[in-house]
Short mmCIF file of C-alpha atoms and ligand atoms in Angstrom, two decimals:
data_model
loop_
_atom_site.label_atom_id
_atom_site.label_comp_id
_atom_site.label_asym_id
_atom_site.label_seq_id
_atom_site.Cartn_x
_atom_site.Cartn_y
_atom_site.Cartn_z
CA MET A 88 279.78 253.21 175.82
CA SER A 89 279.29 249.81 175.51
CA VAL A 90 278.74 247.62 178.51
CA GLU A 91 280.52 244.30 179.50
CA VAL A 92 277.77 241.60 179.57
CA TYR A 93 278.53 238.01 180.86
CA TYR A 94 277.07 234.65 180.41
CA ASP A 95 276.50 231.00 181.83
CA ASP A 96 279.77 229.85 180.25
CA ASP A 97 281.77 232.95 181.47
CA ALA A 98 280.82 231.84 185.52
CA ASP A 99 281.92 229.15 187.71
CA LEU A 100 279.30 227.94 190.01
CA GLY A 101 282.05 225.78 191.64
CA LEU A 102 283.07 229.34 193.36
CA ILE A 103 280.08 229.46 195.07
CA GLN A 104 279.04 225.84 195.73
CA ALA A 105 282.14 225.70 197.84
CA LYS A 106 281.14 228.47 199.96
CA LYS A 107 278.21 228.65 202.68
CA VAL A 108 276.10 231.73 202.04
CA ALA A 109 273.72 233.35 204.22
CA VAL A 110 270.70 234.90 202.81
CA ILE A 111 269.52 237.61 205.29
CA GLY A 112 266.19 238.47 204.21
CA TYR A 113 263.34 235.89 203.08
CA GLY A 114 260.70 238.32 200.91
CA SER A 115 260.59 239.07 197.33
CA GLN A 116 264.03 238.99 196.34
CA GLY A 117 265.34 236.69 199.25
CA HIS A 118 263.10 233.59 198.79
CA ALA A 119 264.10 233.55 194.91
CA HIS A 120 267.70 233.98 195.75
CA ALA A 121 267.67 231.61 198.29
CA LEU A 122 265.47 228.72 196.73
CA SER A 123 267.38 228.97 193.31
CA LEU A 124 270.76 228.95 194.76
CA ARG A 125 269.68 225.71 196.80
CA ASP A 126 268.63 224.41 193.72
CA SER A 127 271.79 225.23 191.99
CA GLY A 128 273.53 222.81 194.68
CA VAL A 129 274.70 225.81 196.84
CA ASP A 130 275.00 225.44 200.67
CA VAL A 131 272.37 228.16 201.77
CA VAL A 132 271.00 229.35 205.39
CA ILE A 133 268.39 232.00 205.91
CA GLY A 134 269.12 234.84 208.22
CA LEU A 135 265.43 236.31 210.13
CA PRO A 136 264.68 237.84 213.46
CA ALA A 137 263.04 235.42 215.87
CA GLY A 138 259.49 236.80 215.43
CA SER A 139 259.67 237.19 211.73
CA LYS A 140 256.60 236.34 209.44
CA SER A 141 258.87 234.82 207.09
CA ARG A 142 260.40 232.20 209.07
CA PRO A 143 257.61 229.88 208.43
CA LYS A 144 257.75 230.22 204.79
CA ALA A 145 261.18 229.37 204.64
CA GLU A 146 261.07 226.30 206.60
CA GLU A 147 257.85 225.18 204.65
CA GLN A 148 260.50 225.30 201.74
CA GLY A 149 262.70 222.93 203.85
CA LEU A 150 265.38 225.99 204.37
CA ARG A 151 267.53 226.10 207.64
CA VAL A 152 266.41 229.49 209.54
CA LEU A 153 268.72 230.98 211.99
CA THR A 154 268.87 234.99 213.46
CA PRO A 155 270.55 237.04 211.43
CA ALA A 156 273.70 237.21 213.71
CA GLU A 157 273.83 233.32 213.72
CA ALA A 158 273.69 233.11 209.69
CA ALA A 159 276.32 235.83 209.44
CA ALA A 160 278.34 234.09 211.72
CA GLU A 161 278.35 230.90 209.90
CA ALA A 162 278.72 232.10 206.55
CA ASP A 163 281.49 232.98 204.11
CA MET A 164 279.22 235.09 201.89
CA ILE A 165 276.32 236.88 203.43
CA MET A 166 273.60 238.41 200.96
CA VAL A 167 271.55 241.27 202.46
CA LEU A 168 268.34 241.00 201.27
CA ALA A 169 266.51 242.94 203.87
CA PRO A 170 264.40 246.12 203.23
CA ASP A 171 266.86 249.03 202.55
CA THR A 172 265.56 250.89 205.50
CA VAL A 173 266.39 248.23 207.85
CA GLN A 174 270.03 247.33 206.50
CA ARG A 175 271.73 250.01 208.41
CA SER A 176 270.98 248.82 211.76
CA LEU A 177 270.95 245.20 210.78
CA TYR A 178 274.28 245.54 209.42
CA ALA A 179 275.39 247.44 212.67
CA GLU A 180 273.73 244.88 215.16
CA ALA A 181 274.01 241.20 213.42
CA ILE A 182 276.49 241.39 210.29
CA ALA A 183 279.52 243.76 211.40
CA PRO A 184 280.42 241.78 214.37
CA ASN A 185 280.41 238.41 212.35
CA LEU A 186 282.38 239.73 209.79
CA ALA A 187 285.96 237.98 209.08
CA PRO A 188 288.83 238.87 206.92
CA GLY A 189 288.12 236.78 203.50
CA LYS A 190 284.11 236.79 203.81
CA ALA A 191 282.02 238.56 201.13
CA LEU A 192 279.16 240.96 201.76
CA LEU A 193 276.86 241.07 199.00
CA PHE A 194 273.84 243.49 198.09
CA GLY A 195 270.88 243.13 195.66
CA HIS A 196 270.57 247.09 195.50
CA GLY A 197 273.56 249.65 196.28
CA PHE A 198 271.20 252.00 198.59
CA ASN A 199 273.28 251.54 201.93
CA ILE A 200 276.51 251.25 200.75
CA ARG A 201 276.32 254.45 197.84
CA TYR A 202 275.24 256.57 200.52
CA GLY A 203 277.52 255.64 203.04
CA PHE A 204 275.03 254.11 205.45
CA ILE A 205 277.16 250.72 205.65
CA GLU A 206 280.66 250.86 205.75
CA PRO A 207 282.40 247.59 205.57
CA PRO A 208 286.19 246.88 206.54
CA ALA A 209 288.31 246.92 203.89
CA ASP A 210 289.49 243.26 204.53
CA VAL A 211 285.92 241.90 203.41
CA ASP A 212 284.75 241.69 199.45
CA VAL A 213 281.66 244.22 198.81
CA ALA A 214 280.10 243.16 195.45
CA MET A 215 276.11 243.55 194.23
CA VAL A 216 273.96 241.01 192.17
CA ALA A 217 270.83 243.19 191.16
CA PRO A 218 268.23 241.22 189.38
CA LYS A 219 266.70 243.97 187.24
CA GLY A 220 263.01 242.37 187.91
CA PRO A 221 260.57 241.84 190.68
CA GLY A 222 261.88 238.89 193.06
CA HIS A 223 258.92 236.58 192.26
CA LEU A 224 259.60 236.80 188.39
CA VAL A 225 263.55 236.03 189.17
CA ARG A 226 262.35 232.79 190.78
CA ARG A 227 259.58 231.98 188.01
CA GLN A 228 262.33 232.59 185.50
CA TYR A 229 264.81 230.36 187.19
CA VAL A 230 262.27 227.31 187.71
CA ASP A 231 261.31 227.63 183.83
CA GLY A 232 265.00 227.18 183.05
CA LYS A 233 265.36 230.91 182.25
CA GLY A 234 266.47 233.75 184.25
CA VAL A 235 266.13 237.78 184.62
CA PRO A 236 269.23 239.66 183.79
CA VAL A 237 271.44 240.92 186.34
CA LEU A 238 273.56 243.93 187.25
CA VAL A 239 276.92 242.92 188.81
CA ALA A 240 279.20 245.27 190.54
CA VAL A 241 282.47 245.16 192.95
CA GLU A 242 282.83 248.07 195.64
CA GLN A 243 285.71 246.38 196.99
CA ASP A 244 287.81 243.51 196.08
CA ALA A 245 290.04 242.25 199.15
CA SER A 246 290.31 238.69 198.00
CA GLY A 247 290.94 239.53 194.30
CA GLY A 248 288.06 237.44 193.45
CA ALA A 249 285.08 239.23 194.27
CA PHE A 250 283.95 239.77 190.68
CA ALA A 251 284.13 235.94 189.88
CA LEU A 252 282.39 235.08 193.22
CA ALA A 253 279.55 237.50 192.26
CA LEU A 254 279.47 236.42 188.95
CA ALA A 255 279.05 232.76 190.26
CA TYR A 256 276.14 233.71 192.68
CA ALA A 257 274.36 235.63 189.60
CA LYS A 258 274.95 232.13 187.88
CA GLY A 259 273.14 230.57 190.88
CA ILE A 260 270.15 232.43 190.79
CA GLY A 261 269.85 231.85 187.03
CA GLY A 262 270.94 235.77 185.87
CA THR A 263 273.74 234.55 183.78
CA ARG A 264 271.48 232.57 181.77
CA ALA A 265 269.97 235.96 180.63
CA GLY A 266 273.40 238.17 180.92
CA ALA A 267 274.84 239.78 183.79
CA ILE A 268 275.84 243.26 182.88
CA ARG A 269 278.77 244.91 185.02
CA THR A 270 278.11 248.08 186.64
CA THR A 271 279.05 250.23 189.42
CA PHE A 272 277.21 250.39 193.01
CA THR A 273 277.03 254.03 192.01
CA GLU A 274 275.07 253.53 188.48
CA GLU A 275 272.98 250.73 189.89
CA THR A 276 271.78 252.86 192.41
CA GLU A 277 271.25 256.14 190.91
CA THR A 278 269.57 254.31 187.70
CA ASP A 279 267.37 252.21 189.91
CA LEU A 280 265.81 254.86 191.71
CA PHE A 281 265.36 257.09 189.22
CA GLY A 282 263.76 254.52 186.93
CA GLU A 283 261.54 253.52 189.95
CA GLN A 284 260.54 257.16 190.66
CA ALA A 285 260.19 259.01 187.45
CA VAL A 286 259.17 256.14 185.18
CA LEU A 287 258.51 252.68 186.48
CA CYS A 288 256.34 253.13 189.61
CA GLY A 289 256.06 256.68 190.38
CA GLY A 290 255.70 258.27 186.44
CA ALA A 291 253.66 255.04 185.22
CA THR A 292 251.12 255.23 188.28
CA ALA A 293 250.49 258.94 188.04
CA LEU A 294 250.31 258.76 184.32
CA VAL A 295 247.41 255.92 184.55
CA GLN A 296 245.73 257.53 187.50
CA SER A 297 245.53 261.05 185.66
CA GLY A 298 244.36 259.48 182.69
CA PHE A 299 241.50 257.36 184.77
CA GLU A 300 240.47 260.55 186.41
CA VAL A 301 240.26 263.09 183.06
CA LEU A 302 237.77 260.12 181.59
CA THR A 303 235.69 259.71 184.69
CA GLU A 304 235.62 263.40 185.58
CA ALA A 305 234.22 263.89 181.69
CA GLY A 306 231.21 261.31 182.44
CA TYR A 307 232.90 258.39 181.12
CA ALA A 308 232.27 254.59 182.67
CA PRO A 309 234.99 253.64 185.08
CA GLU A 310 235.02 250.51 183.37
CA ILE A 311 235.82 251.87 180.01
CA ALA A 312 238.42 254.38 181.37
CA TYR A 313 240.04 251.53 183.51
CA PHE A 314 240.64 249.29 180.44
CA GLU A 315 241.84 252.27 178.46
CA CYS A 316 244.05 253.83 180.99
CA LEU A 317 245.37 250.19 182.76
CA HIS A 318 244.12 246.89 181.14
CA GLU A 319 245.78 247.83 177.74
CA LEU A 320 248.90 249.36 179.20
CA LYS A 321 250.03 245.90 179.51
CA LEU A 322 249.33 244.73 176.24
CA ILE A 323 251.18 247.90 174.97
CA VAL A 324 254.38 247.66 177.41
CA ASP A 325 254.33 244.17 176.43
CA LEU A 326 254.79 245.23 172.56
CA MET A 327 257.84 247.73 173.47
CA TYR A 328 259.19 244.75 175.53
CA GLU A 329 259.22 242.50 172.85
CA GLY A 330 260.53 244.76 170.20
CA GLY A 331 260.86 248.14 171.26
CA ILE A 332 258.50 251.07 170.72
CA GLU A 333 258.91 250.82 167.07
CA ARG A 334 257.27 247.40 167.54
CA MET A 335 254.69 248.88 169.30
CA ARG A 336 253.87 251.71 166.71
CA TYR A 337 253.95 248.68 164.10
CA SER A 338 251.08 246.89 165.91
CA VAL A 339 248.83 249.52 166.64
CA SER A 340 246.65 251.42 163.98
CA ASP A 341 247.88 254.54 162.22
CA THR A 342 245.52 256.57 163.84
CA ALA A 343 247.02 255.73 167.37
CA GLU A 344 250.40 256.24 166.01
CA TYR A 345 249.61 259.49 164.73
CA GLY A 346 247.95 260.54 168.13
CA ASP A 347 251.21 258.99 169.78
CA TYR A 348 253.40 261.50 167.70
CA SER A 349 251.22 264.29 167.78
CA ARG A 350 249.85 264.14 171.48
CA GLY A 351 252.08 262.25 173.33
CA PRO A 352 254.68 265.16 173.73
CA ARG A 353 252.17 267.77 174.95
CA VAL A 354 251.63 265.07 178.35
CA ILE A 355 255.45 264.62 178.95
CA ASP A 356 256.65 268.08 178.07
CA SER A 357 259.76 269.63 178.53
CA ARG A 358 258.05 270.72 181.99
CA VAL A 359 257.80 267.04 183.09
CA LYS A 360 261.59 266.30 181.98
CA ASP A 361 263.00 269.35 183.86
CA GLU A 362 261.22 267.59 187.06
CA MET A 363 262.74 264.34 185.96
CA ARG A 364 266.24 266.02 185.76
CA LYS A 365 265.66 267.41 189.36
CA ILE A 366 264.21 264.05 190.74
CA LEU A 367 267.54 262.78 189.13
CA SER A 368 269.69 265.70 191.22
CA GLU A 369 267.79 264.77 194.41
CA ILE A 370 268.97 261.10 193.78
CA GLN A 371 272.74 262.02 193.14
CA SER A 372 273.18 264.57 195.86
CA GLY A 373 271.67 262.06 198.38
CA GLU A 374 268.71 264.12 199.21
CA PHE A 375 266.32 261.64 198.39
CA ALA A 376 268.39 259.00 200.39
CA ARG A 377 268.24 261.29 203.42
CA GLU A 378 264.62 261.92 203.04
CA TRP A 379 263.63 258.07 202.87
CA ILE A 380 265.80 257.35 205.73
CA ALA A 381 264.24 260.26 207.86
CA GLU A 382 260.38 259.14 207.02
CA ASP A 383 261.37 255.81 208.00
CA ASP A 384 263.17 256.73 211.51
CA ALA A 385 259.86 258.73 212.26
CA GLY A 386 257.32 255.95 211.47
CA ARG A 387 256.82 256.78 208.00
CA PRO A 388 253.80 258.85 208.26
CA ASN A 389 253.89 260.09 204.78
CA PHE A 390 254.47 256.89 203.22
CA VAL A 391 251.35 255.04 205.51
CA LYS A 392 248.82 258.07 204.43
CA TRP A 393 249.89 258.00 200.71
CA ARG A 394 249.67 253.84 200.90
CA ALA A 395 246.27 254.44 202.04
CA GLU A 396 245.23 257.05 199.68
CA GLY A 397 246.21 255.23 196.60
CA ALA A 398 244.61 251.88 198.10
CA ALA A 399 241.35 254.16 198.27
CA HIS A 400 241.74 255.28 194.57
CA PRO A 401 238.62 254.79 192.59
CA ILE A 402 240.28 252.87 189.72
CA GLU A 403 241.43 250.24 192.49
CA GLU A 404 237.85 249.35 193.07
CA THR A 405 236.88 249.39 189.37
CA GLY A 406 240.08 247.02 188.80
CA ARG A 407 239.15 244.75 191.41
CA LYS A 408 235.80 244.37 189.58
CA LEU A 409 236.94 243.83 186.12
CA ARG A 410 239.76 241.71 187.10
CA GLY A 411 236.87 239.29 189.08
CA MET A 412 235.55 238.94 185.40
CA MET A 413 239.18 237.91 183.78
CA SER A 414 240.19 234.92 186.22
CA TRP A 415 243.30 234.57 183.77
CA VAL A 416 244.46 238.14 185.03
CA ASP A 417 244.30 237.68 188.53
CA ARG A 418 248.06 235.72 189.06
CA PRO A 419 248.23 235.14 192.61
CA ILE A 420 251.89 235.94 194.15
CA THR A 421 253.23 232.78 195.56
CA GLU A 422 256.49 232.24 197.49
CA THR A 423 258.04 229.86 195.49
CA ALA A 424 257.45 230.69 191.82
N1 NDP B 699 261.61 243.77 195.29
C1 NDP B 699 262.28 243.41 194.49
O1 NDP B 699 261.99 242.74 193.21
C2 NDP B 699 263.37 244.06 193.97
C3 NDP B 699 264.48 244.54 195.49
N2 NDP B 699 265.41 244.79 195.57
C4 NDP B 699 266.31 244.78 196.97
O2 NDP B 699 266.16 243.70 197.53
C5 NDP B 699 266.43 244.27 198.87
C6 NDP B 699 265.28 243.28 199.41
O3 NDP B 699 264.57 243.96 199.22
P1 NDP B 699 262.61 243.16 199.06
O4 NDP B 699 263.03 241.55 198.40
O5 NDP B 699 261.88 244.01 197.98
O6 NDP B 699 262.65 242.95 200.56
P2 NDP B 699 260.93 242.56 200.91
O7 NDP B 699 260.52 243.78 201.66
O8 NDP B 699 260.06 241.82 200.10
O9 NDP B 699 261.49 241.47 202.42
C7 NDP B 699 262.04 241.86 202.86
C8 NDP B 699 262.53 240.45 203.91
O10 NDP B 699 263.09 240.93 205.08
C9 NDP B 699 262.87 240.32 206.19
N3 NDP B 699 263.38 241.34 207.41
C10 NDP B 699 262.87 242.39 207.95
N4 NDP B 699 263.71 242.86 208.82
C11 NDP B 699 264.46 241.91 208.96
C12 NDP B 699 266.11 241.97 209.49
N5 NDP B 699 265.93 243.26 210.81
N6 NDP B 699 266.71 241.21 209.79
C13 NDP B 699 266.54 240.07 208.70
N7 NDP B 699 265.20 240.21 207.84
C14 NDP B 699 264.65 241.10 208.18
C15 NDP B 699 261.51 240.21 206.14
O11 NDP B 699 260.87 239.63 207.18
P3 NDP B 699 259.27 239.67 207.82
O12 NDP B 699 258.64 238.86 206.69
O13 NDP B 699 259.41 239.01 209.10
O14 NDP B 699 259.16 241.18 207.30
C16 NDP B 699 261.23 239.67 204.80
O15 NDP B 699 261.44 238.53 204.58
C17 NDP B 699 266.34 245.67 198.92
O16 NDP B 699 267.86 245.72 198.67
C18 NDP B 699 265.82 245.97 197.47
O17 NDP B 699 266.06 247.46 197.20
C19 NDP B 699 266.16 244.90 194.04
C20 NDP B 699 265.66 244.48 192.86
C21 NDP B 699 264.26 244.39 192.85
C1 LIG B 700 261.20 248.98 189.86
C2 LIG B 700 261.01 248.69 191.29
C3 LIG B 700 262.27 248.23 191.79
O1 LIG B 700 263.70 248.72 191.73
C4 LIG B 700 262.72 246.74 191.31
C5 LIG B 700 261.39 245.64 191.18
O2 LIG B 700 263.58 246.69 190.30
C6 LIG B 700 262.34 247.96 193.46
O3 LIG B 700 263.07 248.53 194.07
O4 LIG B 700 261.53 246.62 193.83
MG1 MG B 701 264.82 248.14 190.38
MG1 MG B 702 264.67 249.47 193.30
#
């Protein structure tokens, strides 16, 4: 099955330049979308609660900041870039009362629509522009004249022009420079959650920490274990990113390549794949979404405990020391690029 991909020439920036856009939230994605839309000639207003820590950051960048309700009331297009867990109440309290026929409601991830936590009225467009990368990279790529690929989807096409409008938004943040892939809210949500849980965040961190623990428990120096299990992972992933797994295997030694074929499948074996299938079915059934929202409603007891345990893992202390020796590695996260 091939996907539909859209580029700059397929998108009409004029469609969004004619609208007033509210970006609700000014975090990783929010700051990137808002600044890039503004630099693309779009009239942008930011929606943040009165006491929000993000307010001074947005104002320092010269953006106009209102409350979420005021921003939603002013705007023709409302992009929701607050955390997934707050979107339900944010929508009910500040956005829903300010929707009107002909307005468009956008998301950077399909979670709340896919699992029914938000149910917009039938007379508004509901679409998604979901960058396939962290917000700070989205902004950095835009500033460099490039872009991060985006997924674009329409859940509800009340106006008949929802897809063209979403593509225009994607162009405004640099997404169509790299390519906008058409998908659905269901496909984006389920694959995004699976990717971050099983491979990108959950799978990769468990693999790195386990490798580090096996080496250090066997008496090897933590510094050497850090280089082998974490630092060099970037170099290997960069090769895969540039030319696929084949390019990585071409670049490493034949000894490494033989170890890859003969040992890798023993680490990620059929049991791991069965567990991945289970994780996918929890995502598809909504079990994960219900669990996460309940965890958040309860004040995140597990999340807070696991975050503290992760920060206290010996690999972090070793990494801090080693990155101190490699000034080029520790790139600070900034709110602008
Ligand atoms: N992180 C990423 O790179 C990616 C995120 N996404 C999606 O983008 C969306 C935003 O995620 P992300 O950028 O990570 O979020 P962040 O956690 O980085 O930022 C959240 C922002 O929302 C603000 N906020 C918190 N509560 C409210 C509220 N009630 N009303 C308005 N604003 C509020 C926060 O303000 P304060 O500073 O006061 O807390 C902050 O500015 C999510 O749907 C996520 O799944 C999609 C792709 C990648
Ligand atoms: C991989 C994590 C992510 O899905 C992302 C940056 O795309 C997220 O939710 O932050
Ligand atoms: Mg993602
Ligand atoms: Mg995600």
